[in-house]
Coordinates of C-alpha atoms (C1' of nucleotides) in Angstrom, one line a residue:
Chain A
M41 CA -29.3 -7.4 -3.9
T42 CA -31.4 -5.3 -6.2
L43 CA -29.3 -2.3 -5.4
K44 CA -29.2 0.1 -8.3
F45 CA -25.5 0.3 -8.4
R46 CA -25.4 -3.3 -9.5
D47 CA -23.9 -2.2 -12.7
I48 CA -21.1 -0.1 -11.1
A49 CA -19.7 -3.0 -9.1
S50 CA -17.8 -5.7 -10.9
R51 CA -18.7 -9.4 -10.8
E52 CA -16.3 -11.5 -8.9
S53 CA -16.9 -15.0 -10.3
L54 CA -14.9 -15.7 -13.4
I55 CA -15.5 -19.3 -14.2
L56 CA -19.1 -19.7 -13.5
G57 CA -20.2 -16.6 -15.3
A58 CA -19.1 -18.0 -18.6
L59 CA -21.0 -21.2 -18.3
S60 CA -24.5 -22.2 -19.5
S61 CA -26.5 -23.9 -16.7
R62 CA -26.1 -27.3 -18.5
E63 CA -22.3 -26.9 -18.6
R64 CA -22.4 -25.9 -15.0
A65 CA -24.2 -29.0 -14.0
T66 CA -21.6 -31.1 -16.0
L67 CA -18.8 -29.4 -14.2
L68 CA -20.4 -29.8 -10.8
G69 CA -20.9 -33.4 -11.4
M70 CA -17.1 -33.8 -11.7
S71 CA -16.5 -32.0 -8.4
K72 CA -16.3 -33.1 -4.8
P73 CA -18.0 -31.5 -1.8
C74 CA -15.8 -29.8 0.7
H75 CA -16.1 -27.5 3.7
F76 CA -14.0 -25.2 5.9
H77 CA -14.7 -24.0 9.4
S78 CA -14.9 -20.3 10.2
G79 CA -11.4 -18.8 10.4
K80 CA -9.7 -21.7 8.6
V81 CA -7.1 -20.9 6.0
I82 CA -8.2 -22.3 2.7
F83 CA -4.9 -21.7 1.0
S84 CA -2.0 -19.3 1.3
K85 CA 0.0 -17.4 -1.2
D86 CA 2.8 -19.2 -3.0
S87 CA 1.7 -22.6 -2.0
P88 CA 1.1 -25.0 -4.9
G89 CA -2.5 -25.1 -6.0
E90 CA -4.1 -27.8 -8.1
T91 CA -7.8 -27.2 -7.2
M92 CA -10.4 -24.5 -7.1
M93 CA -13.5 -24.2 -5.1
L94 CA -17.1 -23.2 -6.1
I95 CA -18.6 -21.7 -3.0
E96 CA -22.1 -22.8 -2.0
T97 CA -22.5 -21.2 1.4
G98 CA -20.4 -18.9 3.5
R99 CA -17.9 -16.2 2.8
V100 CA -14.2 -16.2 1.8
E101 CA -11.8 -13.4 2.2
I102 CA -9.0 -13.0 -0.3
S103 CA -6.1 -10.9 0.8
L104 CA -2.5 -10.0 0.0
T105 CA 0.1 -9.1 2.6
S106 CA 3.1 -7.0 1.5
A107 CA 6.6 -7.7 2.7
A108 CA 6.2 -4.8 5.1
G109 CA 3.3 -6.7 6.7
N110 CA 0.6 -4.5 5.3
R111 CA -2.5 -6.5 4.6
S112 CA -4.8 -5.6 1.7
I113 CA -8.2 -7.3 1.3
V114 CA -8.7 -8.0 -2.4
A115 CA -12.2 -9.5 -2.4
H116 CA -15.0 -11.0 -0.3
L117 CA -16.4 -14.0 -2.1
G118 CA -19.6 -15.8 -1.5
P119 CA -22.1 -18.3 -2.9
G120 CA -21.8 -18.6 -6.7
D121 CA -18.2 -17.3 -6.7
S122 CA -15.1 -19.4 -7.3
V123 CA -12.0 -19.4 -5.2
G124 CA -8.5 -20.2 -6.4
E125 CA -9.2 -20.3 -10.2
M126 CA -6.1 -18.1 -10.8
A127 CA -3.6 -20.7 -9.7
V128 CA -5.5 -23.4 -11.6
L129 CA -5.7 -21.5 -14.8
L130 CA -2.1 -20.4 -14.5
G131 CA -0.9 -23.8 -13.6
G132 CA 1.2 -22.3 -10.8
D133 CA 1.2 -21.3 -7.2
R134 CA -1.6 -19.5 -5.4
T135 CA -1.5 -15.8 -5.9
A136 CA -3.1 -14.7 -2.7
D137 CA -4.3 -15.9 0.7
A138 CA -7.8 -17.2 1.2
V139 CA -9.5 -17.5 4.5
A140 CA -13.0 -18.7 5.4
T141 CA -14.7 -15.9 7.4
N142 CA -17.7 -18.1 8.0
D143 CA -18.3 -21.7 7.9
V144 CA -18.0 -22.5 4.2
T145 CA -19.3 -25.3 2.1
G146 CA -18.5 -25.8 -1.6
R147 CA -17.4 -28.0 -4.4
M148 CA -13.8 -28.8 -5.2
L149 CA -12.7 -29.0 -8.8
H150 CA -9.3 -30.4 -9.9
R151 CA -7.1 -28.6 -12.4
T152 CA -7.1 -31.5 -14.9
V153 CA -10.9 -31.7 -14.9
L154 CA -11.3 -28.0 -15.6
M155 CA -8.6 -27.8 -18.2
S156 CA -10.0 -30.7 -20.2
F157 CA -13.4 -29.3 -19.9
L158 CA -12.2 -26.0 -21.4
T159 CA -10.3 -27.6 -24.3
Q160 CA -13.6 -29.3 -25.2
H161 CA -15.7 -26.2 -25.0
P162 CA -13.9 -23.5 -27.0
R163 CA -16.9 -21.2 -26.9
T164 CA -17.0 -21.2 -23.2
T165 CA -13.3 -20.6 -23.1
L166 CA -13.8 -17.5 -25.2
G167 CA -16.4 -16.4 -22.7
L168 CA -13.9 -16.9 -19.9
I169 CA -11.4 -14.9 -21.7
A170 CA -13.9 -12.0 -22.0
D171 CA -14.6 -12.3 -18.3
L172 CA -10.9 -12.1 -17.5
C173 CA -10.5 -9.1 -19.7
R174 CA -13.4 -7.3 -18.0
K175 CA -11.9 -8.1 -14.6
L176 CA -8.5 -6.9 -15.8
Q177 CA -10.0 -3.7 -17.1
S178 CA -11.9 -2.9 -13.9
T179 CA -8.8 -3.6 -11.9
T180 CA -6.7 -1.4 -14.1
E181 CA -9.3 1.3 -13.9
A182 CA -9.3 1.0 -10.1
L183 CA -5.6 1.3 -10.1
A184 CA -5.8 4.5 -12.1
D185 CA -8.5 5.8 -9.9
L186 CA -6.9 5.0 -6.6
S187 CA -4.1 7.4 -7.1
T188 CA -6.5 10.2 -7.7
A189 CA -9.5 9.6 -5.4
D190 CA -9.4 10.7 -1.7
G191 CA -10.1 8.3 1.2
G192 CA -13.8 9.0 1.5
T193 CA -14.3 8.2 -2.2
R194 CA -12.3 5.0 -1.9
L195 CA -14.3 3.9 1.1
A196 CA -17.5 4.7 -0.6
K197 CA -16.5 2.4 -3.5
V198 CA -15.6 -0.4 -1.1
L199 CA -19.0 0.0 0.5
I200 CA -20.8 -0.1 -2.8
G201 CA -19.1 -3.4 -3.6
L202 CA -20.0 -4.8 -0.3
F203 CA -23.6 -3.7 -0.2
D204 CA -24.0 -4.8 -3.8
R205 CA -22.8 -8.3 -3.0
W206 CA -24.0 -8.7 0.5
G207 CA -26.7 -6.1 1.2
V208 CA -30.0 -7.5 2.4
E209 CA -33.1 -5.4 1.7
E210 CA -35.0 -4.2 4.7
P211 CA -37.9 -1.7 5.2
D212 CA -35.5 1.2 5.9
G213 CA -32.5 0.3 3.8
Y214 CA -30.0 -2.4 3.1
R215 CA -28.3 -4.3 5.8
L216 CA -24.7 -5.5 5.5
T217 CA -24.6 -8.8 7.4
P218 CA -22.5 -10.4 8.8
P219 CA -20.7 -7.2 9.8
V220 CA -17.3 -6.2 8.5
S221 CA -15.0 -4.7 11.0
Q222 CA -13.7 -1.2 10.5
S223 CA -10.1 -2.4 10.2
D224 CA -11.2 -4.7 7.5
L225 CA -12.9 -1.9 5.7
G226 CA -9.6 0.0 6.1
D227 CA -7.7 -2.9 4.6
M228 CA -10.0 -2.8 1.6
A229 CA -9.9 0.9 1.0
G230 CA -6.3 1.5 1.9
L231 CA -7.0 3.5 5.0
T232 CA -6.4 3.2 8.7
R233 CA -9.1 1.9 11.0
E234 CA -9.3 5.4 12.7
T235 CA -9.9 7.1 9.4
V236 CA -12.6 4.6 8.5
N237 CA -14.3 5.2 11.9
R238 CA -14.4 9.0 11.5
Q239 CA -15.7 8.8 8.0
I240 CA -18.4 6.4 8.8
R241 CA -19.7 8.4 11.8
A242 CA -19.6 11.5 9.6
W243 CA -21.8 9.7 7.1
Q244 CA -24.0 8.5 10.0
T245 CA -24.7 12.0 11.2
E246 CA -25.3 13.0 7.6
G247 CA -28.0 10.4 7.6
M248 CA -26.5 8.3 4.7
L249 CA -26.3 5.2 6.9
R250 CA -27.1 3.9 10.3
R251 CA -25.5 1.3 12.5
E252 CA -27.0 -1.5 14.6
G253 CA -24.3 -3.0 16.8
R254 CA -21.6 -3.7 14.2
E255 CA -23.9 -3.9 11.2
L256 CA -24.2 -1.1 8.8
I257 CA -27.6 -0.2 7.3
L258 CA -27.4 1.9 4.1
I259 CA -30.3 4.3 4.1
E260 CA -29.4 6.5 1.1
P261 CA -27.8 4.4 -1.7
D262 CA -27.9 7.4 -4.0
M263 CA -25.9 9.5 -1.6
L264 CA -23.3 6.7 -1.4
A265 CA -23.1 6.3 -5.2
E266 CA -22.8 10.1 -5.4
R267 CA -20.0 10.1 -2.9
A268 CA -18.1 7.5 -5.0
Q269 CA -18.6 9.7 -8.1
Chain B
M81 CA 17.5 -5.1 -22.0
T82 CA 19.4 -7.6 -20.0
L83 CA 18.6 -5.8 -16.8
K84 CA 18.5 -8.1 -13.8
F85 CA 15.1 -7.1 -12.7
R86 CA 13.6 -8.5 -15.9
D87 CA 11.8 -11.0 -13.7
I88 CA 10.3 -8.3 -11.5
A89 CA 8.6 -6.4 -14.3
S90 CA 5.6 -7.9 -16.0
R91 CA 5.4 -8.6 -19.7
E92 CA 3.0 -6.4 -21.6
S93 CA 2.2 -8.5 -24.6
L94 CA -0.7 -10.8 -24.1
I95 CA -1.4 -12.3 -27.4
L96 CA 2.0 -12.9 -28.9
G97 CA 3.5 -14.4 -25.8
A98 CA 1.2 -17.4 -26.0
L99 CA 2.1 -18.2 -29.6
S100 CA 4.7 -20.5 -31.1
S101 CA 6.7 -18.9 -33.9
R102 CA 4.9 -20.9 -36.5
E103 CA 1.5 -19.7 -35.2
R104 CA 2.8 -16.2 -35.1
A105 CA 3.7 -16.4 -38.7
T106 CA 0.2 -17.7 -39.6
L107 CA -1.4 -14.9 -37.8
L108 CA 0.8 -12.3 -39.3
G109 CA 0.0 -13.6 -42.7
M110 CA -3.6 -12.7 -42.0
S111 CA -2.8 -9.2 -41.0
K112 CA -2.4 -5.9 -42.8
P113 CA 0.4 -3.4 -42.5
C114 CA -0.4 0.0 -40.9
H115 CA 1.3 3.0 -39.5
F116 CA 0.7 6.0 -37.4
H117 CA 2.5 9.3 -37.2
S118 CA 4.0 10.6 -34.0
G119 CA 1.3 12.1 -31.8
K120 CA -1.6 10.4 -33.6
V121 CA -4.4 9.0 -31.6
I122 CA -4.7 5.3 -32.5
F123 CA -8.0 4.9 -30.7
S124 CA -9.8 6.4 -27.8
K125 CA -11.7 4.9 -24.9
D126 CA -15.3 3.8 -25.5
S127 CA -15.0 3.9 -29.3
P128 CA -16.0 0.7 -31.0
G129 CA -13.0 -1.5 -31.7
E130 CA -12.8 -4.4 -34.1
T131 CA -9.1 -4.6 -34.6
M132 CA -5.8 -4.9 -32.7
M133 CA -2.3 -4.0 -33.7
L134 CA 1.0 -5.8 -33.4
I135 CA 3.7 -3.2 -33.0
E136 CA 6.8 -3.5 -35.2
T137 CA 8.5 -0.2 -34.6
G138 CA 7.8 2.8 -32.4
R139 CA 6.1 3.4 -29.1
V140 CA 2.5 3.5 -28.0
E141 CA 1.2 5.1 -24.8
I142 CA -1.9 3.6 -23.2
S143 CA -3.7 5.9 -20.8
L144 CA -6.9 6.4 -18.9
T145 CA -8.4 9.8 -18.0
S146 CA -10.8 10.1 -15.0
A147 CA -14.0 12.1 -15.1
A148 CA -12.1 14.7 -13.1
G149 CA -9.6 15.0 -15.9
N150 CA -6.8 13.2 -14.2
R151 CA -4.7 11.2 -16.6
S152 CA -3.0 8.0 -15.7
I153 CA -0.6 6.3 -18.0
V154 CA -1.2 2.6 -17.9
A155 CA 1.6 1.3 -20.2
H156 CA 4.2 2.2 -22.8
L157 CA 4.1 -0.5 -25.5
G158 CA 6.7 -1.1 -28.1
P159 CA 7.9 -3.6 -30.7
G160 CA 6.5 -7.1 -30.0
D161 CA 3.7 -5.8 -27.9
S162 CA 0.1 -5.8 -29.0
V163 CA -2.3 -2.8 -28.8
G164 CA -6.1 -3.0 -28.4
E165 CA -6.4 -6.7 -27.8
M166 CA -8.8 -6.0 -24.9
A167 CA -11.6 -4.7 -26.9
V168 CA -11.1 -7.4 -29.5
L169 CA -11.2 -10.2 -27.0
L170 CA -14.1 -8.6 -25.1
G171 CA -16.0 -7.9 -28.3
G172 CA -16.7 -4.5 -27.0
D173 CA -15.5 -0.9 -26.9
R174 CA -12.0 0.2 -26.4
T175 CA -11.1 0.3 -22.7
A176 CA -8.4 3.0 -22.8
D177 CA -6.8 5.7 -25.0
A178 CA -3.9 4.8 -27.2
V179 CA -1.5 7.4 -28.7
A180 CA 1.6 6.9 -30.9
T181 CA 4.4 8.7 -29.1
N182 CA 6.7 8.0 -32.0
D183 CA 6.1 7.1 -35.6
V184 CA 4.6 3.6 -35.3
T185 CA 4.4 0.8 -37.8
G186 CA 2.7 -2.5 -37.2
R187 CA 0.3 -5.1 -38.4
M188 CA -3.5 -4.8 -38.1
L189 CA -5.5 -7.9 -37.1
H190 CA -9.3 -8.1 -37.4
R191 CA -11.4 -9.5 -34.6
T192 CA -12.9 -12.2 -36.6
V193 CA -9.5 -13.5 -37.7
L194 CA -8.2 -13.7 -34.2
M195 CA -11.3 -15.3 -32.8
S196 CA -11.5 -18.0 -35.4
F197 CA -7.8 -18.6 -34.9
L198 CA -8.3 -19.0 -31.2
T199 CA -11.2 -21.5 -31.5
Q200 CA -9.0 -23.6 -33.8
H201 CA -6.0 -23.5 -31.4
P202 CA -7.4 -24.5 -27.9
R203 CA -3.9 -25.0 -26.6
T204 CA -2.8 -21.5 -27.5
T205 CA -6.0 -20.2 -26.0
L206 CA -5.1 -21.7 -22.6
G207 CA -1.8 -20.0 -22.9
L208 CA -3.5 -16.7 -23.5
I209 CA -5.7 -17.3 -20.4
A210 CA -2.6 -18.0 -18.3
D211 CA -1.1 -14.7 -19.6
L212 CA -4.3 -12.8 -18.8
C213 CA -4.2 -14.3 -15.3
R214 CA -0.6 -13.3 -14.8
K215 CA -1.4 -9.8 -15.9
L216 CA -4.5 -9.6 -13.7
Q217 CA -2.4 -10.8 -10.8
S218 CA 0.3 -8.3 -11.2
T219 CA -2.3 -5.5 -11.6
T220 CA -4.0 -6.7 -8.4
E221 CA -0.7 -6.7 -6.6
A222 CA 0.0 -3.2 -7.8
L223 CA -3.3 -2.1 -6.6
A224 CA -2.7 -3.6 -3.2
D225 CA 0.8 -2.0 -3.2
L226 CA -0.4 1.5 -4.1
S227 CA -2.1 2.2 -0.8
T228 CA 0.9 0.9 1.1
A229 CA 4.0 2.1 -0.8
D230 CA 5.2 5.7 -0.6
G231 CA 5.8 7.9 -3.6
G232 CA 9.5 7.1 -4.0
T233 CA 8.8 3.4 -4.0
R234 CA 6.1 3.8 -6.7
L235 CA 8.3 5.9 -8.9
A236 CA 11.1 3.3 -8.5
K237 CA 8.7 0.6 -9.7
V238 CA 7.7 2.7 -12.7
L239 CA 11.4 3.3 -13.5
I240 CA 12.1 -0.4 -13.3
G241 CA 9.4 -1.1 -15.7
L242 CA 10.6 1.5 -18.1
F243 CA 14.3 0.6 -18.0
D244 CA 13.5 -3.0 -18.3
R245 CA 11.5 -2.4 -21.4
W246 CA 13.4 0.4 -22.9
G247 CA 16.8 0.7 -21.3
V248 CA 19.7 0.5 -23.7
E249 CA 23.0 -0.8 -22.2
E250 CA 25.9 1.6 -22.2
P251 CA 29.4 1.5 -20.7
D252 CA 28.3 3.3 -17.6
G253 CA 24.7 2.2 -17.2
Y254 CA 21.4 1.9 -19.0
R255 CA 20.0 4.8 -21.0
L256 CA 16.2 5.4 -21.2
T257 CA 15.6 6.7 -24.7
P258 CA 13.7 8.4 -26.0
P259 CA 13.2 10.4 -22.8
V260 CA 10.1 10.4 -20.7
S261 CA 9.0 13.7 -19.3
Q262 CA 8.7 14.2 -15.6
S263 CA 5.0 14.8 -15.8
D264 CA 4.6 11.6 -17.7
L265 CA 6.5 9.8 -15.0
G266 CA 4.1 11.4 -12.5
D267 CA 1.1 10.2 -14.5
M268 CA 2.6 6.7 -14.3
A269 CA 3.4 6.7 -10.6
G270 CA 0.5 8.7 -9.4
L271 CA 2.6 11.7 -8.3
T272 CA 2.9 15.3 -9.3
R273 CA 5.5 16.5 -11.7
E274 CA 7.2 18.5 -8.8
T275 CA 7.5 15.5 -6.6
V276 CA 9.0 13.4 -9.4
N277 CA 11.5 16.2 -10.0
R278 CA 12.6 16.3 -6.4
Q279 CA 12.8 12.6 -6.1
I280 CA 14.9 12.2 -9.2
R281 CA 17.4 14.8 -8.3
A282 CA 17.7 13.3 -4.9
W283 CA 18.5 10.0 -6.5
Q284 CA 20.9 11.8 -8.8
T285 CA 22.9 13.3 -5.9
E286 CA 22.9 9.8 -4.3
G287 CA 24.6 8.6 -7.5
M288 CA 21.9 6.1 -8.4
L289 CA 21.3 7.7 -11.7
R290 CA 22.5 10.5 -14.0
R291 CA 20.9 12.7 -16.5
E292 CA 21.9 13.8 -20.0
G293 CA 19.6 16.4 -21.3
R294 CA 16.2 14.8 -20.7
E295 CA 17.4 11.3 -20.8
L296 CA 18.0 9.2 -17.7
I297 CA 20.9 6.9 -17.3
L298 CA 20.6 4.3 -14.6
I299 CA 23.9 3.8 -12.9
E300 CA 23.0 1.5 -10.1
P301 CA 20.2 -0.9 -11.0
D302 CA 20.6 -2.7 -7.7
M303 CA 20.0 0.5 -5.7
L304 CA 16.8 1.1 -7.7
A305 CA 15.6 -2.4 -7.2
E306 CA 16.3 -2.0 -3.5
R307 CA 14.4 1.3 -3.4
A308 CA 11.3 -0.5 -5.0
Q309 CA 11.7 -3.2 -2.3
Chain C
dC118 C1' 16.0 32.0 -36.1
dA119 C1' 12.7 34.1 -33.3
dA120 C1' 8.5 33.3 -30.9
dA121 C1' 5.7 29.9 -28.7
dA122 C1' 5.2 25.9 -26.5
dT123 C1' 6.8 22.6 -23.4
dC124 C1' 9.9 21.1 -19.9
dT125 C1' 12.6 21.5 -15.5
dG126 C1' 13.9 23.7 -10.9
dT127 C1' 12.6 25.3 -6.4
dG128 C1' 10.8 27.7 -2.5
dA129 C1' 6.5 28.6 0.6
dC130 C1' 2.5 26.8 2.4
dC131 C1' -1.2 23.6 3.4
dC132 C1' -3.9 19.6 4.4
dA133 C1' -5.7 14.7 4.3
dG134 C1' -4.7 11.1 6.6
dA135 C1' -1.1 8.4 9.2
dT136 C1' 0.5 7.6 14.0
dC137 C1' 0.2 7.5 18.8
dA138 C1' -2.1 7.0 23.0
dC139 C1' -5.8 5.8 25.7
dA140 C1' -10.7 4.7 27.1
dG141 C1' -14.9 2.5 26.6
dT142 C1' -17.7 -1.6 24.4
dT143 C1' -18.8 -5.9 22.6
dT144 C1' -17.7 -10.6 21.6
dT145 C1' -15.3 -14.9 22.5
dT146 C1' -13.8 -18.5 25.1
dG147 C1' -12.1 -21.3 28.8
Chain D
dC149 C1' -19.8 -15.7 33.8
dA150 C1' -15.5 -13.7 34.3
dA151 C1' -11.3 -12.8 32.0
dA152 C1' -9.2 -12.1 27.6
dA153 C1' -9.5 -10.7 23.1
dA154 C1' -11.2 -8.0 19.6
dC155 C1' -13.7 -3.9 18.2
dT156 C1' -14.9 1.1 18.4
dG157 C1' -14.4 6.2 19.7
dT158 C1' -11.6 10.3 20.0
dG159 C1' -8.2 13.8 20.8
dA160 C1' -3.2 15.4 19.8
dT161 C1' 0.4 15.5 16.8
dC162 C1' 3.2 14.8 12.7
dT163 C1' 4.3 14.5 7.8
dG164 C1' 4.4 13.2 2.7
dG165 C1' 3.2 15.1 -0.9
dG166 C1' -0.2 18.2 -3.2
dT167 C1' -0.9 23.2 -4.6
dC168 C1' 0.7 27.6 -6.0
dA169 C1' 3.8 30.7 -8.0
dC170 C1' 7.4 31.9 -10.5
dA171 C1' 12.1 31.5 -13.1
dG172 C1' 15.0 29.4 -16.2
dA173 C1' 16.1 25.9 -19.9
dT174 C1' 15.0 23.2 -24.1
dT175 C1' 12.4 22.0 -28.0
dT176 C1' 9.3 22.8 -31.5
dT177 C1' 7.4 25.3 -35.2
dG178 C1' 6.0 28.9 -38.4

DNA sequence: CAAAATCTGTGACCCAGATCACAGTTTTTG
DNA sequence: CAAAAACTGTGATCTGGGTCACAGATTTTG
């Protein structure tokens, strides 16, 4: 959590970041509790969406699947992040698929509630706009990068994001838990499972990271940051 | 302009799209005229930015250059589009480079003016948020695509965007004018100039498009849309 | 209007990473 | 707890597109 590349990775939560803790409490008071079992689809792309969720526990995977059936994982969200705010802010359909990879609990917020809250808090709204801009910029930069960077670099960037968000400090490094499968890593970095496998074992023999069962332990964060440029 | 893939391509202008014509007039009244000669740098990344420009005539190229010196063209903006709104909305530095590829005239708007306008028009602000979300979504989708789609598909998408925005209807097709060099096309699609060249001539012999000097004339829009999936 | 700069055209070669094809391991589940 | 399902490991091959290296064509500019 206190990984030094905190500043490199971009924040995922748009809504909550712009709120003061008082405002947050107000909003939460207008929400309803909800939960999803592991593996459940929270919503799928193009379905109508009137609500967003604030995650309290668990993990949610956001993904897009191309017409050709190629899946791409856009984000792994967790406690403190919000899911589905896009469709709510847009007033349209869901723009991606969301699946609970763990058991998830959170608070559900209805579109009308959020929108009236925003119209009453112009200052907060400007903060939200700034967050959206930041996110848009980092995505645009990623897009520019992606065409340039090679696979290893892309995978390194993905790992930085994951460790930054999910890494648990331990005596000998940072543990990524629960584990992320190599094919999921591939879907995040735009690589095949096989390539991910080879790259990770290469890094393992270089001593950058270690594995315990399916979990990765990052031993040399600096080396990883270096590898991502 | 009335190309059928209008709906595929995403709009570039964030600010103006959300305004009613009355509001637009109000904002324009608070702006100052400005102009840039062809080739002039309008602003460059990481410089402080307090103003944005509404383009009236001419063309502005927005680009990012990676540390490795790899340029990527993010957008070609023209009349009706706005330049530099990101830094203004963020209250921070410029997030990309902007260069006038033609002589450009427009109206300059100061940060303070825009911000106070927005706080006074919450409804418009929500529209702006929706626009930002749409843009964010299309960028995210492009990012997901990039790893999947092959070069030809990516170039096809770039061409769709260009013809949609700049194509001029003619008896035998749509003309892209002024011309865009093959290396620029490469910088937009994440390909080398050579690959762009080969792909374009392949399409030419297929009869999808034709060239006159450096200008492209799109003969079969459907074929191009098809090629982009 | 000639020289310089910037584009386009094309072949030869190379390589990162995809695909394919199995084998072994770990986890899930009935 | 055994069978099924889901991961990981690894070699053999294939290939899209990058890199290099020129040659010719157009545009710009002094």
